[in-house]
mmCIF file of C-alpha atoms in Angstrom:
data_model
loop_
_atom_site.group_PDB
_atom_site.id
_atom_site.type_symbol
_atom_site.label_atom_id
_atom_site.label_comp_id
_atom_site.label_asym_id
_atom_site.label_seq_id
_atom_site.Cartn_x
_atom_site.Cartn_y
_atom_site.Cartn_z
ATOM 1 C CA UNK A 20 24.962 146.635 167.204
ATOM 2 C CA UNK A 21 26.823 144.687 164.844
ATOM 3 C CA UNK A 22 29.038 141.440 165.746
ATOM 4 C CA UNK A 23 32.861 141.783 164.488
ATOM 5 C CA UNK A 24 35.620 139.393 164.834
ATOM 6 C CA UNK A 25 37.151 141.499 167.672
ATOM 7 C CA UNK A 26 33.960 139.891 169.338
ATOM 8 C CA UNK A 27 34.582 136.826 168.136
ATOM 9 C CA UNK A 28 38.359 136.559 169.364
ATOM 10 C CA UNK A 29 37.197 137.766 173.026
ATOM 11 C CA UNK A 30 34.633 135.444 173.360
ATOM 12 C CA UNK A 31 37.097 132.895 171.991
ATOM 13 C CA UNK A 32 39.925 133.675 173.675
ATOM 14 C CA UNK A 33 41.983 134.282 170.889
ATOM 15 C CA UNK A 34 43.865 136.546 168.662
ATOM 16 C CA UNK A 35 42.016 137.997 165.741
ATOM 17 C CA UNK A 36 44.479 136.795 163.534
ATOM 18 C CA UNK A 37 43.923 133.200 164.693
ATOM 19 C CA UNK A 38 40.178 133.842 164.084
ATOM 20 C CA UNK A 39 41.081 134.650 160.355
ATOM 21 C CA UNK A 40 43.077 131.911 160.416
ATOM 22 C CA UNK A 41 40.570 129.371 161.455
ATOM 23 C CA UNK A 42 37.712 130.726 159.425
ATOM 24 C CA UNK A 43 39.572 130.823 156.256
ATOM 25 C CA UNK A 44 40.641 127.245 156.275
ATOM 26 C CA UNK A 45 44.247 128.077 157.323
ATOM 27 C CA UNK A 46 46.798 126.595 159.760
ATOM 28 C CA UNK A 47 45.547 125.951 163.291
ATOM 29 C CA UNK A 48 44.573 123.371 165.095
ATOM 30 C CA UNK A 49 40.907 121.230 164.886
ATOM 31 C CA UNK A 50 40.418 122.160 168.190
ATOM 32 C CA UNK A 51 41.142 125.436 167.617
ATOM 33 C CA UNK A 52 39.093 125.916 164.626
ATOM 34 C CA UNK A 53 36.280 124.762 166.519
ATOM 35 C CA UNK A 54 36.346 126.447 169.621
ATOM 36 C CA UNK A 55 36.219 130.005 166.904
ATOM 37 C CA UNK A 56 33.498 128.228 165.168
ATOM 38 C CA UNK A 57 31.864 127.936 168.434
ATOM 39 C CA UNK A 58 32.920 131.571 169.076
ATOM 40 C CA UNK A 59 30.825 132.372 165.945
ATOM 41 C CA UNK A 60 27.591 130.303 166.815
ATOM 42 C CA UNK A 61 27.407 132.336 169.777
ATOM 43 C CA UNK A 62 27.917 135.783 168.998
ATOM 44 C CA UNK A 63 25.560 135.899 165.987
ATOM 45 C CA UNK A 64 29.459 136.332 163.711
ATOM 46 C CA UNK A 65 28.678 137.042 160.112
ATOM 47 C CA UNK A 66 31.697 137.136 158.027
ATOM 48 C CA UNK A 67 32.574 139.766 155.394
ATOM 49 C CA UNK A 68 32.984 137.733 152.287
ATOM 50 C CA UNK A 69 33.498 140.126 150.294
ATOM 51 C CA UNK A 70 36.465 142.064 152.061
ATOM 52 C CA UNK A 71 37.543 138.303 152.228
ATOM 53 C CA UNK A 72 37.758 137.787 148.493
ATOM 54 C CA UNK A 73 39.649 141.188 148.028
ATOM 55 C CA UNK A 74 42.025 140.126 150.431
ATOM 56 C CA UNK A 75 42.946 136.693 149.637
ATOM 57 C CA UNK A 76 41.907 136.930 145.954
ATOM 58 C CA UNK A 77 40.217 133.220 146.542
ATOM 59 C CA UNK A 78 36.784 132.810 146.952
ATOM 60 C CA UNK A 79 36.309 128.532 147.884
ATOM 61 C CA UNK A 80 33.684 129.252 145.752
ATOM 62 C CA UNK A 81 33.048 126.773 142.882
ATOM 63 C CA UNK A 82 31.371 128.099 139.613
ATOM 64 C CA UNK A 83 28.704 125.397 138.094
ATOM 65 C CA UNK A 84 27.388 126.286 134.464
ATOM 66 C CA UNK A 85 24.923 123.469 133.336
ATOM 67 C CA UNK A 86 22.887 123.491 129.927
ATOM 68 C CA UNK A 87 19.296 123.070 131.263
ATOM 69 C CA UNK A 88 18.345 122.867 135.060
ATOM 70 C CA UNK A 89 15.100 121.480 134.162
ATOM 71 C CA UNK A 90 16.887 118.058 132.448
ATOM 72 C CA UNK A 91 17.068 115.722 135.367
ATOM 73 C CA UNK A 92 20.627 114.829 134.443
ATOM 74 C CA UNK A 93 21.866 117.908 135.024
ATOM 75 C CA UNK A 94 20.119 118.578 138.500
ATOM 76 C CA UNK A 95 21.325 114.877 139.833
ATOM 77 C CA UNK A 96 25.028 115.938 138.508
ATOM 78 C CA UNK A 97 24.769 119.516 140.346
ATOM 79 C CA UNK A 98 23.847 117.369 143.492
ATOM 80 C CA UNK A 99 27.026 115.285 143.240
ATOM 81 C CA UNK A 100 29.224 118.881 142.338
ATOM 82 C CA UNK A 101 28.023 120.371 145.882
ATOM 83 C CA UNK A 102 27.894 117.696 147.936
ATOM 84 C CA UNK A 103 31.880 117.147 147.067
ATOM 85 C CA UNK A 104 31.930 121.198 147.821
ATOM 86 C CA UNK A 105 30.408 121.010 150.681
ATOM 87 C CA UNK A 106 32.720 118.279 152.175
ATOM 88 C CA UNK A 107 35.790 120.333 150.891
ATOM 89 C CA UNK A 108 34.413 123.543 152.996
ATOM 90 C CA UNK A 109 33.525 125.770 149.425
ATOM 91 C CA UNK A 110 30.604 127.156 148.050
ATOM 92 C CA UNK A 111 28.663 126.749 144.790
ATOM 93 C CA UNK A 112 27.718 129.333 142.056
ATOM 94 C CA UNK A 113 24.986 127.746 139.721
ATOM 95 C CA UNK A 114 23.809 129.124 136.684
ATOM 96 C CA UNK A 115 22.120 127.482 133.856
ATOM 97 C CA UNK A 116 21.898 128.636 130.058
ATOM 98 C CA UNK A 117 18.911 126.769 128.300
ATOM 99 C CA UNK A 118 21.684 125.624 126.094
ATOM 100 C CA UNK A 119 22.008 129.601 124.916
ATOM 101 C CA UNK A 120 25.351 131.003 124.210
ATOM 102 C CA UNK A 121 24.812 134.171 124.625
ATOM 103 C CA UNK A 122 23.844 133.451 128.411
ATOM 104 C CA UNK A 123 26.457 131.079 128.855
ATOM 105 C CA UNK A 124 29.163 134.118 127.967
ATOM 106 C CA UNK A 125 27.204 135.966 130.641
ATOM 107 C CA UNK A 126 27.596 133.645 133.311
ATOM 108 C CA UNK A 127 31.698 132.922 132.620
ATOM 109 C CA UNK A 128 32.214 136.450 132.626
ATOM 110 C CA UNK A 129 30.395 136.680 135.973
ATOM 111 C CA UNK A 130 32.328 133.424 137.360
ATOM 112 C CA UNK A 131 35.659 135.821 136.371
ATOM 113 C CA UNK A 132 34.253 138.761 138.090
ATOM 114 C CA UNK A 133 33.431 136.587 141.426
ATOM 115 C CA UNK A 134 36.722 135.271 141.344
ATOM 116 C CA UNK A 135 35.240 131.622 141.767
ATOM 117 C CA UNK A 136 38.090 128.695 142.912
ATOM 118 C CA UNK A 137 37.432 126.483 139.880
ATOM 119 C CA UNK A 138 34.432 125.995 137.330
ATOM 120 C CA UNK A 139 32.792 122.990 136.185
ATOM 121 C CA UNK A 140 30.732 123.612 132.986
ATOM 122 C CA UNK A 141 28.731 121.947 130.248
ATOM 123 C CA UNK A 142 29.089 124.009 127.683
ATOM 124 C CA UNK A 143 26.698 124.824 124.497
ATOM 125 C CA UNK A 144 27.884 122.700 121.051
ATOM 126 C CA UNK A 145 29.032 126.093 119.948
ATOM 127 C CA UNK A 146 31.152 127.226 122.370
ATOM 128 C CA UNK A 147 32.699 123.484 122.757
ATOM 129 C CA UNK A 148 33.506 123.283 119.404
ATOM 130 C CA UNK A 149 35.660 126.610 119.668
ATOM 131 C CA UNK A 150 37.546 126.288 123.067
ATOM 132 C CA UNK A 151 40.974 125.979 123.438
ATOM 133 C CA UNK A 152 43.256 125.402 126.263
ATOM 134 C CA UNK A 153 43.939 128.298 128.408
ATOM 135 C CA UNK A 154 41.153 130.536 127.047
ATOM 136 C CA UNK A 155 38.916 130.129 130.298
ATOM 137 C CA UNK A 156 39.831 132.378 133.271
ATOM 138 C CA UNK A 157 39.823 129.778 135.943
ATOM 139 C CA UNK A 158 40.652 126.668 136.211
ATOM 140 C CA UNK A 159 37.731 124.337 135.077
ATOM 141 C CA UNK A 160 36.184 120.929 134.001
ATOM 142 C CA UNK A 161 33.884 120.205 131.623
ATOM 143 C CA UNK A 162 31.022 117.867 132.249
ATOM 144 C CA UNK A 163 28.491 116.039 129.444
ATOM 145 C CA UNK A 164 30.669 117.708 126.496
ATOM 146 C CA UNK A 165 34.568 117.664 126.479
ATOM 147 C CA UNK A 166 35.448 120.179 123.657
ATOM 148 C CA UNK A 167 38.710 119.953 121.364
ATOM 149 C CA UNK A 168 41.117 116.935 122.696
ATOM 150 C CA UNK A 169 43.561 118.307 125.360
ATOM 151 C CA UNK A 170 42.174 121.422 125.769
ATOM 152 C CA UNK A 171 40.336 121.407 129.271
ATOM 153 C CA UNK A 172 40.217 118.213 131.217
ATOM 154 C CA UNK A 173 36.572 116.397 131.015
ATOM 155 C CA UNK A 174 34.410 113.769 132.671
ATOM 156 C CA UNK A 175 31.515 112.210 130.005
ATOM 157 C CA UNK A 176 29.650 109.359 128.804
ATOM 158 C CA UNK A 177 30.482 107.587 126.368
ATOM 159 C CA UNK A 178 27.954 108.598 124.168
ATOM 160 C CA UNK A 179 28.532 106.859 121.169
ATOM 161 C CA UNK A 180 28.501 103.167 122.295
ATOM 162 C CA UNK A 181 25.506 103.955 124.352
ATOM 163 C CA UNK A 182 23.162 105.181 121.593
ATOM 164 C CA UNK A 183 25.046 102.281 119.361
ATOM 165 C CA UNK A 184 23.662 100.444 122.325
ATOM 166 C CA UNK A 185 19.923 101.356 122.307
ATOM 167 C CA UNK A 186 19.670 100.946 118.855
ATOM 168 C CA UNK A 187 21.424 97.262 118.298
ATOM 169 C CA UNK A 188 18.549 96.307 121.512
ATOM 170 C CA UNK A 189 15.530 97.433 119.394
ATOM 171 C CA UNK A 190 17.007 95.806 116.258
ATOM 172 C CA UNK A 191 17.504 92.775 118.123
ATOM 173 C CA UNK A 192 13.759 93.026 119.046
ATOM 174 C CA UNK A 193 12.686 92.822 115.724
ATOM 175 C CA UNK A 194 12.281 96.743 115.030
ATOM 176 C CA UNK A 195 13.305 97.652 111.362
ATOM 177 C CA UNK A 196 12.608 101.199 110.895
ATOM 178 C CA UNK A 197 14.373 102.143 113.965
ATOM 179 C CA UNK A 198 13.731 106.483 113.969
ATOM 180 C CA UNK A 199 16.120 108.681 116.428
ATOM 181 C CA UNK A 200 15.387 112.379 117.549
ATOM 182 C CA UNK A 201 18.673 114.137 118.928
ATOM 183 C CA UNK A 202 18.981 117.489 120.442
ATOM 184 C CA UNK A 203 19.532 120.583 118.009
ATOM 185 C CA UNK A 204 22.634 122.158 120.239
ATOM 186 C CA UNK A 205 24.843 119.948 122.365
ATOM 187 C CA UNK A 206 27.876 117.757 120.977
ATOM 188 C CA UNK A 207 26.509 115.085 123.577
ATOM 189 C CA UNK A 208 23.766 114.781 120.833
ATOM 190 C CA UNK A 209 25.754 114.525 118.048
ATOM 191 C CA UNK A 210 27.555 111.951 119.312
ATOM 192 C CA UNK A 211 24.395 109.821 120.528
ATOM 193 C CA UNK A 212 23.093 110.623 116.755
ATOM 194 C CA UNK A 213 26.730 108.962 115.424
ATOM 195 C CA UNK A 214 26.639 105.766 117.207
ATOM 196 C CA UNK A 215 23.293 105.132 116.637
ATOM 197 C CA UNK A 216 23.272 105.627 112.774
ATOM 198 C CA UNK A 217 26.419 103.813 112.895
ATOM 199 C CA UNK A 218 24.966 100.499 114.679
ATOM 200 C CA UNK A 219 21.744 100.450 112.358
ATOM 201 C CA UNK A 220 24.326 100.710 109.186
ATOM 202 C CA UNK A 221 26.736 97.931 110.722
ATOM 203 C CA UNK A 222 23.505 95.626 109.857
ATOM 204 C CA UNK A 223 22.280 97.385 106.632
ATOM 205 C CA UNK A 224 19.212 99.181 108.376
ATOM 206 C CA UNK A 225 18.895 103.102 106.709
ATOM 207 C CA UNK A 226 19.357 105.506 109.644
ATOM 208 C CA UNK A 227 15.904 108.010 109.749
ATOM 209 C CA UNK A 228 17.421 110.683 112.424
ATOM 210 C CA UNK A 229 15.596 114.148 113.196
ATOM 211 C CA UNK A 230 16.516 116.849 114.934
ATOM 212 C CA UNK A 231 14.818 119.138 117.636
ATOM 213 C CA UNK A 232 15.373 121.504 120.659
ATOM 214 C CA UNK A 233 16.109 119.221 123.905
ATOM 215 C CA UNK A 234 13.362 119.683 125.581
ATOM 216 C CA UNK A 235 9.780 117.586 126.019
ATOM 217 C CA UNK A 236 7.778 120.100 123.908
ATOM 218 C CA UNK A 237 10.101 120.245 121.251
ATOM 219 C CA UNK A 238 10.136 116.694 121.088
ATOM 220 C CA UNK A 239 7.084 116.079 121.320
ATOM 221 C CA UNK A 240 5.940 119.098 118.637
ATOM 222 C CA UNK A 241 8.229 116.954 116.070
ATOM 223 C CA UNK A 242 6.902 113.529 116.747
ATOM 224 C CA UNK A 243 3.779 114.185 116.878
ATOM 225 C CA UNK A 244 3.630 115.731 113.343
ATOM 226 C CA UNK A 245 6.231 112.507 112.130
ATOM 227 C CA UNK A 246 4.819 109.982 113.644
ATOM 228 C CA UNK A 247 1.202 110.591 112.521
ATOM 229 C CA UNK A 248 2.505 110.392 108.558
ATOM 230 C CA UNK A 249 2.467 107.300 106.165
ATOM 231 C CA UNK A 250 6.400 107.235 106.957
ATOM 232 C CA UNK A 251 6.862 106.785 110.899
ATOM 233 C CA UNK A 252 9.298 104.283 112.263
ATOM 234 C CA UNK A 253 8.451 101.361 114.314
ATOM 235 C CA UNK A 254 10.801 102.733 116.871
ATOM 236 C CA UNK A 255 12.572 105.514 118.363
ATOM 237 C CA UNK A 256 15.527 106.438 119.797
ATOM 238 C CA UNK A 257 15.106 109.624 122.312
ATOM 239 C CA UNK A 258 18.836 111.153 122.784
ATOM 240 C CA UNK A 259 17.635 112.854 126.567
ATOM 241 C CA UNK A 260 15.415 112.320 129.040
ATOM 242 C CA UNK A 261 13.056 115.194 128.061
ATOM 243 C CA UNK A 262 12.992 114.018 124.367
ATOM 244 C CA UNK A 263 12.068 110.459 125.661
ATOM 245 C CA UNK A 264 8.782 112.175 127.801
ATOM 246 C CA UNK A 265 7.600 114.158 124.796
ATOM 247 C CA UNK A 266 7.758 111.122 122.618
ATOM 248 C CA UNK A 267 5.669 108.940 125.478
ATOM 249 C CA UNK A 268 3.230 112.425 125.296
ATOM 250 C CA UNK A 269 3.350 112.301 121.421
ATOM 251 C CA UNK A 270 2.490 108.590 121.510
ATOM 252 C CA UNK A 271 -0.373 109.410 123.699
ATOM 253 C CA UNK A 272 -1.544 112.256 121.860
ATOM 254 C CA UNK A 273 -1.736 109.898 118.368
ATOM 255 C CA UNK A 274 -3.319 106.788 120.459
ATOM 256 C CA UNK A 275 -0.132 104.959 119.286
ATOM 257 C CA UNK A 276 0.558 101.377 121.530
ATOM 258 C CA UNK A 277 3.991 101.306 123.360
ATOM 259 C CA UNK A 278 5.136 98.825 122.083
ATOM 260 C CA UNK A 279 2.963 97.310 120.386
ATOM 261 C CA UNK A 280 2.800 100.032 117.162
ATOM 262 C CA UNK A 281 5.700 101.816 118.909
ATOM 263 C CA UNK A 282 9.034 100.861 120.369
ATOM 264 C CA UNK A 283 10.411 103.486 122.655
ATOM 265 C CA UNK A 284 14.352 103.850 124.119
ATOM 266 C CA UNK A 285 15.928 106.576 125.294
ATOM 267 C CA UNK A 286 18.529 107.908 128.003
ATOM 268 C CA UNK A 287 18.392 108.452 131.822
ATOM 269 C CA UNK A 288 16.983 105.988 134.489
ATOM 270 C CA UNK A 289 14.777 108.709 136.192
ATOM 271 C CA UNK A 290 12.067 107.496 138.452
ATOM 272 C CA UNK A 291 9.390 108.250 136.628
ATOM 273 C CA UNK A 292 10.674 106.033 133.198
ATOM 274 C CA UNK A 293 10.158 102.974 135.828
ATOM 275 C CA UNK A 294 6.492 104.509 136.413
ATOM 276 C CA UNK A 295 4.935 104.996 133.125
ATOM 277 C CA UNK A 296 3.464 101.754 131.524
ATOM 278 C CA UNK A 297 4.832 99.750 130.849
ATOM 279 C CA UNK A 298 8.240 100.978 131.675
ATOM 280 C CA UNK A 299 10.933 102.770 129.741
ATOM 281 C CA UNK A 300 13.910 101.117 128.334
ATOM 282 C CA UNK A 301 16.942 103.190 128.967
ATOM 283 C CA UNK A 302 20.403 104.245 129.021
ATOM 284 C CA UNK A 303 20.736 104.816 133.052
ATOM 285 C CA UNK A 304 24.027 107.639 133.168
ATOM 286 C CA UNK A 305 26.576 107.064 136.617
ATOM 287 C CA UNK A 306 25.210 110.635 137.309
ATOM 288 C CA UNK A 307 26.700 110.989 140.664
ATOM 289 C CA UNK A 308 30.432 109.353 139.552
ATOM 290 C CA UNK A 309 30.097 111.942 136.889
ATOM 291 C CA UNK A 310 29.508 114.846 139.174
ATOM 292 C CA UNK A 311 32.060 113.075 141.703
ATOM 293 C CA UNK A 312 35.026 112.823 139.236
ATOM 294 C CA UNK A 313 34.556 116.667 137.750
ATOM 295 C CA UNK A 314 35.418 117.576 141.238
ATOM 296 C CA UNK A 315 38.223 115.063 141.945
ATOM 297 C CA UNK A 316 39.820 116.301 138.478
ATOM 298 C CA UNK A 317 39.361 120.016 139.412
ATOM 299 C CA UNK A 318 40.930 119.477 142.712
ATOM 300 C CA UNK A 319 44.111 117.890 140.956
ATOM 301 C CA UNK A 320 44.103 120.489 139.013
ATOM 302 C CA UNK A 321 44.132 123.375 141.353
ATOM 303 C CA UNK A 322 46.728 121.428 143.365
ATOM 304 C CA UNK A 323 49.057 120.701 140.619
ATOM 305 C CA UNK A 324 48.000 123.361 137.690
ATOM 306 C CA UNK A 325 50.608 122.234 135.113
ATOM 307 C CA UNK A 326 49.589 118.607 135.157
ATOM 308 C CA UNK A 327 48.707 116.968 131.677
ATOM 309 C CA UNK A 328 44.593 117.606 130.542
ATOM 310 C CA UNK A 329 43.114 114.631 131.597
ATOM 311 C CA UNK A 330 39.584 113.157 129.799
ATOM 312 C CA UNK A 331 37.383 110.436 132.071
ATOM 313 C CA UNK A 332 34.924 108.249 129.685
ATOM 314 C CA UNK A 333 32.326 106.475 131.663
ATOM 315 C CA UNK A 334 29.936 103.967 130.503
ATOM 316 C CA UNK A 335 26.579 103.823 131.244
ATOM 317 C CA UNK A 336 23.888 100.667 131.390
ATOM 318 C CA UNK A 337 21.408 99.628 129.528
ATOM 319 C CA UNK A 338 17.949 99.063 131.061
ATOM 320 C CA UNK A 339 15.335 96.804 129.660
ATOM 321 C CA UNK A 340 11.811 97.373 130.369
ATOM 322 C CA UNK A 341 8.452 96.818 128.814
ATOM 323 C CA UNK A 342 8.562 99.618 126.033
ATOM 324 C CA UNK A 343 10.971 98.193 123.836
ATOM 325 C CA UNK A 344 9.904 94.605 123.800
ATOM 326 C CA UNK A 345 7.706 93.399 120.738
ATOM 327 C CA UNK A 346 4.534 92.787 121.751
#
């Protein structure tokens, strides 16, 4: 026989109304709230979300669309979303969209239909480029790409002086043909691809950039056939994590010496860039303050709807290790 809340109030001791109460975050007591919640625990209570939802038209649930699951950026930053959810009592709805915008319009009309709380999303270059405020259902923060200024508030890198970054390092290391691969589809890489052909013109160095699909293969697909002509740079500048693996496989694959034919830099201080010899210098990304502050902004937000769009701009720190250093 199925448990109800009548069941629940009984073995509580309470009204049913103070077990809706208590469940759905509302006013009573602490030790109210936990004698239902021990009420629940013992009579096997299963609550009807759904009739929930209809009735209150809020779901505490929080909507997460990233670009690529598989990018080790984007699962630390998903950590830091639902551990903040979890301490504020809500729920999260991930879905991920290989950077495709046709699946990412699937997935924020299904955040509209499930009537999710708030949404934090990284969107695709193309749909960036074309939001505007007030076109998304919910209220939401984007993370990795901020769209149009003033549209939808935004927590990011700042992309530009960290590439810049990477690329003044292997310059001062004696590199001279100093190669970059960016990602094909996210304004993150654009902006990575601007500061560092703008650091290698600031000293007079001609910026050799390439572009690819963000992912290892991709990557390494395009380096392998670039860096095994007459032309290939002395360096490289990897614009993700993935890009920077498929260039180490690449390198591999053509027998090239890191660094001693080829200088290697790239983004995201993931424990395996510390691994491979003789160490990957990177751009290590405050991945948990990222995923942190999306949730601190979208709380404001819901609190205080009307407040002004708000953009955070974090910095991230360079890390020197083996594979940039001239033999």
């Amino acid at each position: 026989m199925s448990v109800g809340i009548r069941d629940v109030a009984r073995a509580a001791g309470v009204s049913t109304a103070t077990v809706s109460r208590a469940l759905g975050r509302g006013p009573v007591s602490e030790a109210l709230r936990q004698q239902v919640e021990a009420a629940v625990r013992a009579t096997g209570y299963r609550p009807n979300l759904s009739a929930r939802r209809l009735r209150s038209q809020s779901t505490q649930t929080i909507g997460l669309i990233v670009a690529d699951i598989r990018n080790p950026f984007f699962t630390a930053v998903s950590r830091a979303v639902e551990d903040a959810a979890y301490a504020a009592g809500m729920r999260v709805i991930l879905c991920n969209t290989d950077e495709d915008p046709d699946r990412e319009a699937l997935y924020l009309r299904l955040m509209e239909e499930e009537r999710v709380t708030g949404l934090i999303f990284a969107p695709t270059r193309v749909t960036a480029e074309a939001m505007k405020a007030g076109d998304l259902e919910v209220p939401a923060v984007l993370i990795d790409r901020a769209g149009p200024p003033g549209a939808h508030d935004s927590v990011v890198l700042d992309n530009v002086a960290a590439a810049a970054q990477l690329a003044e390092h292997l310059w001062a290391q004696g590199y001279r043909r100093i190669g970059g691969l960016f990602g094909a589809t996210s304004s993150t890489a654009q902006e990575r691809r601007a500061g560092y052909e703008g650091a290698l013109r600031r000293v007079g160095a001609e910026p050799l950039a390439r572009v690819a699909a963000p992912n290892a293969a991709a990557a390494e697909a395009v380096l392998a056939a670039w860096l095994a002509g007459d032309d290939r740079p002395d360096a490289l500048v990897l614009s993700n994590g993935l890009m920077l693996m498929g260039a180490v496989r690449a390198a591999r694959r053509l027998g090239l010496a890191v660094p001693g034919t080829l200088g290697l830099a790239g983004f995201d201080n993931e424990p395996w860039t510390d691994l491979v010899e003789p160490g990957l210098t990177v751009i290590e990304q405050p991945v948990a303050e990222i995923g942190a502050q999306a949730m601190t902004l979208l709380f404001d937000r819901l609190k205080t709807p009307d407040q002004p769009v708000r953009k955070v701009t974090l910095s991230g720190r360079l890390i020197v290790r083996g594979s940039s250093r001239r033999a």
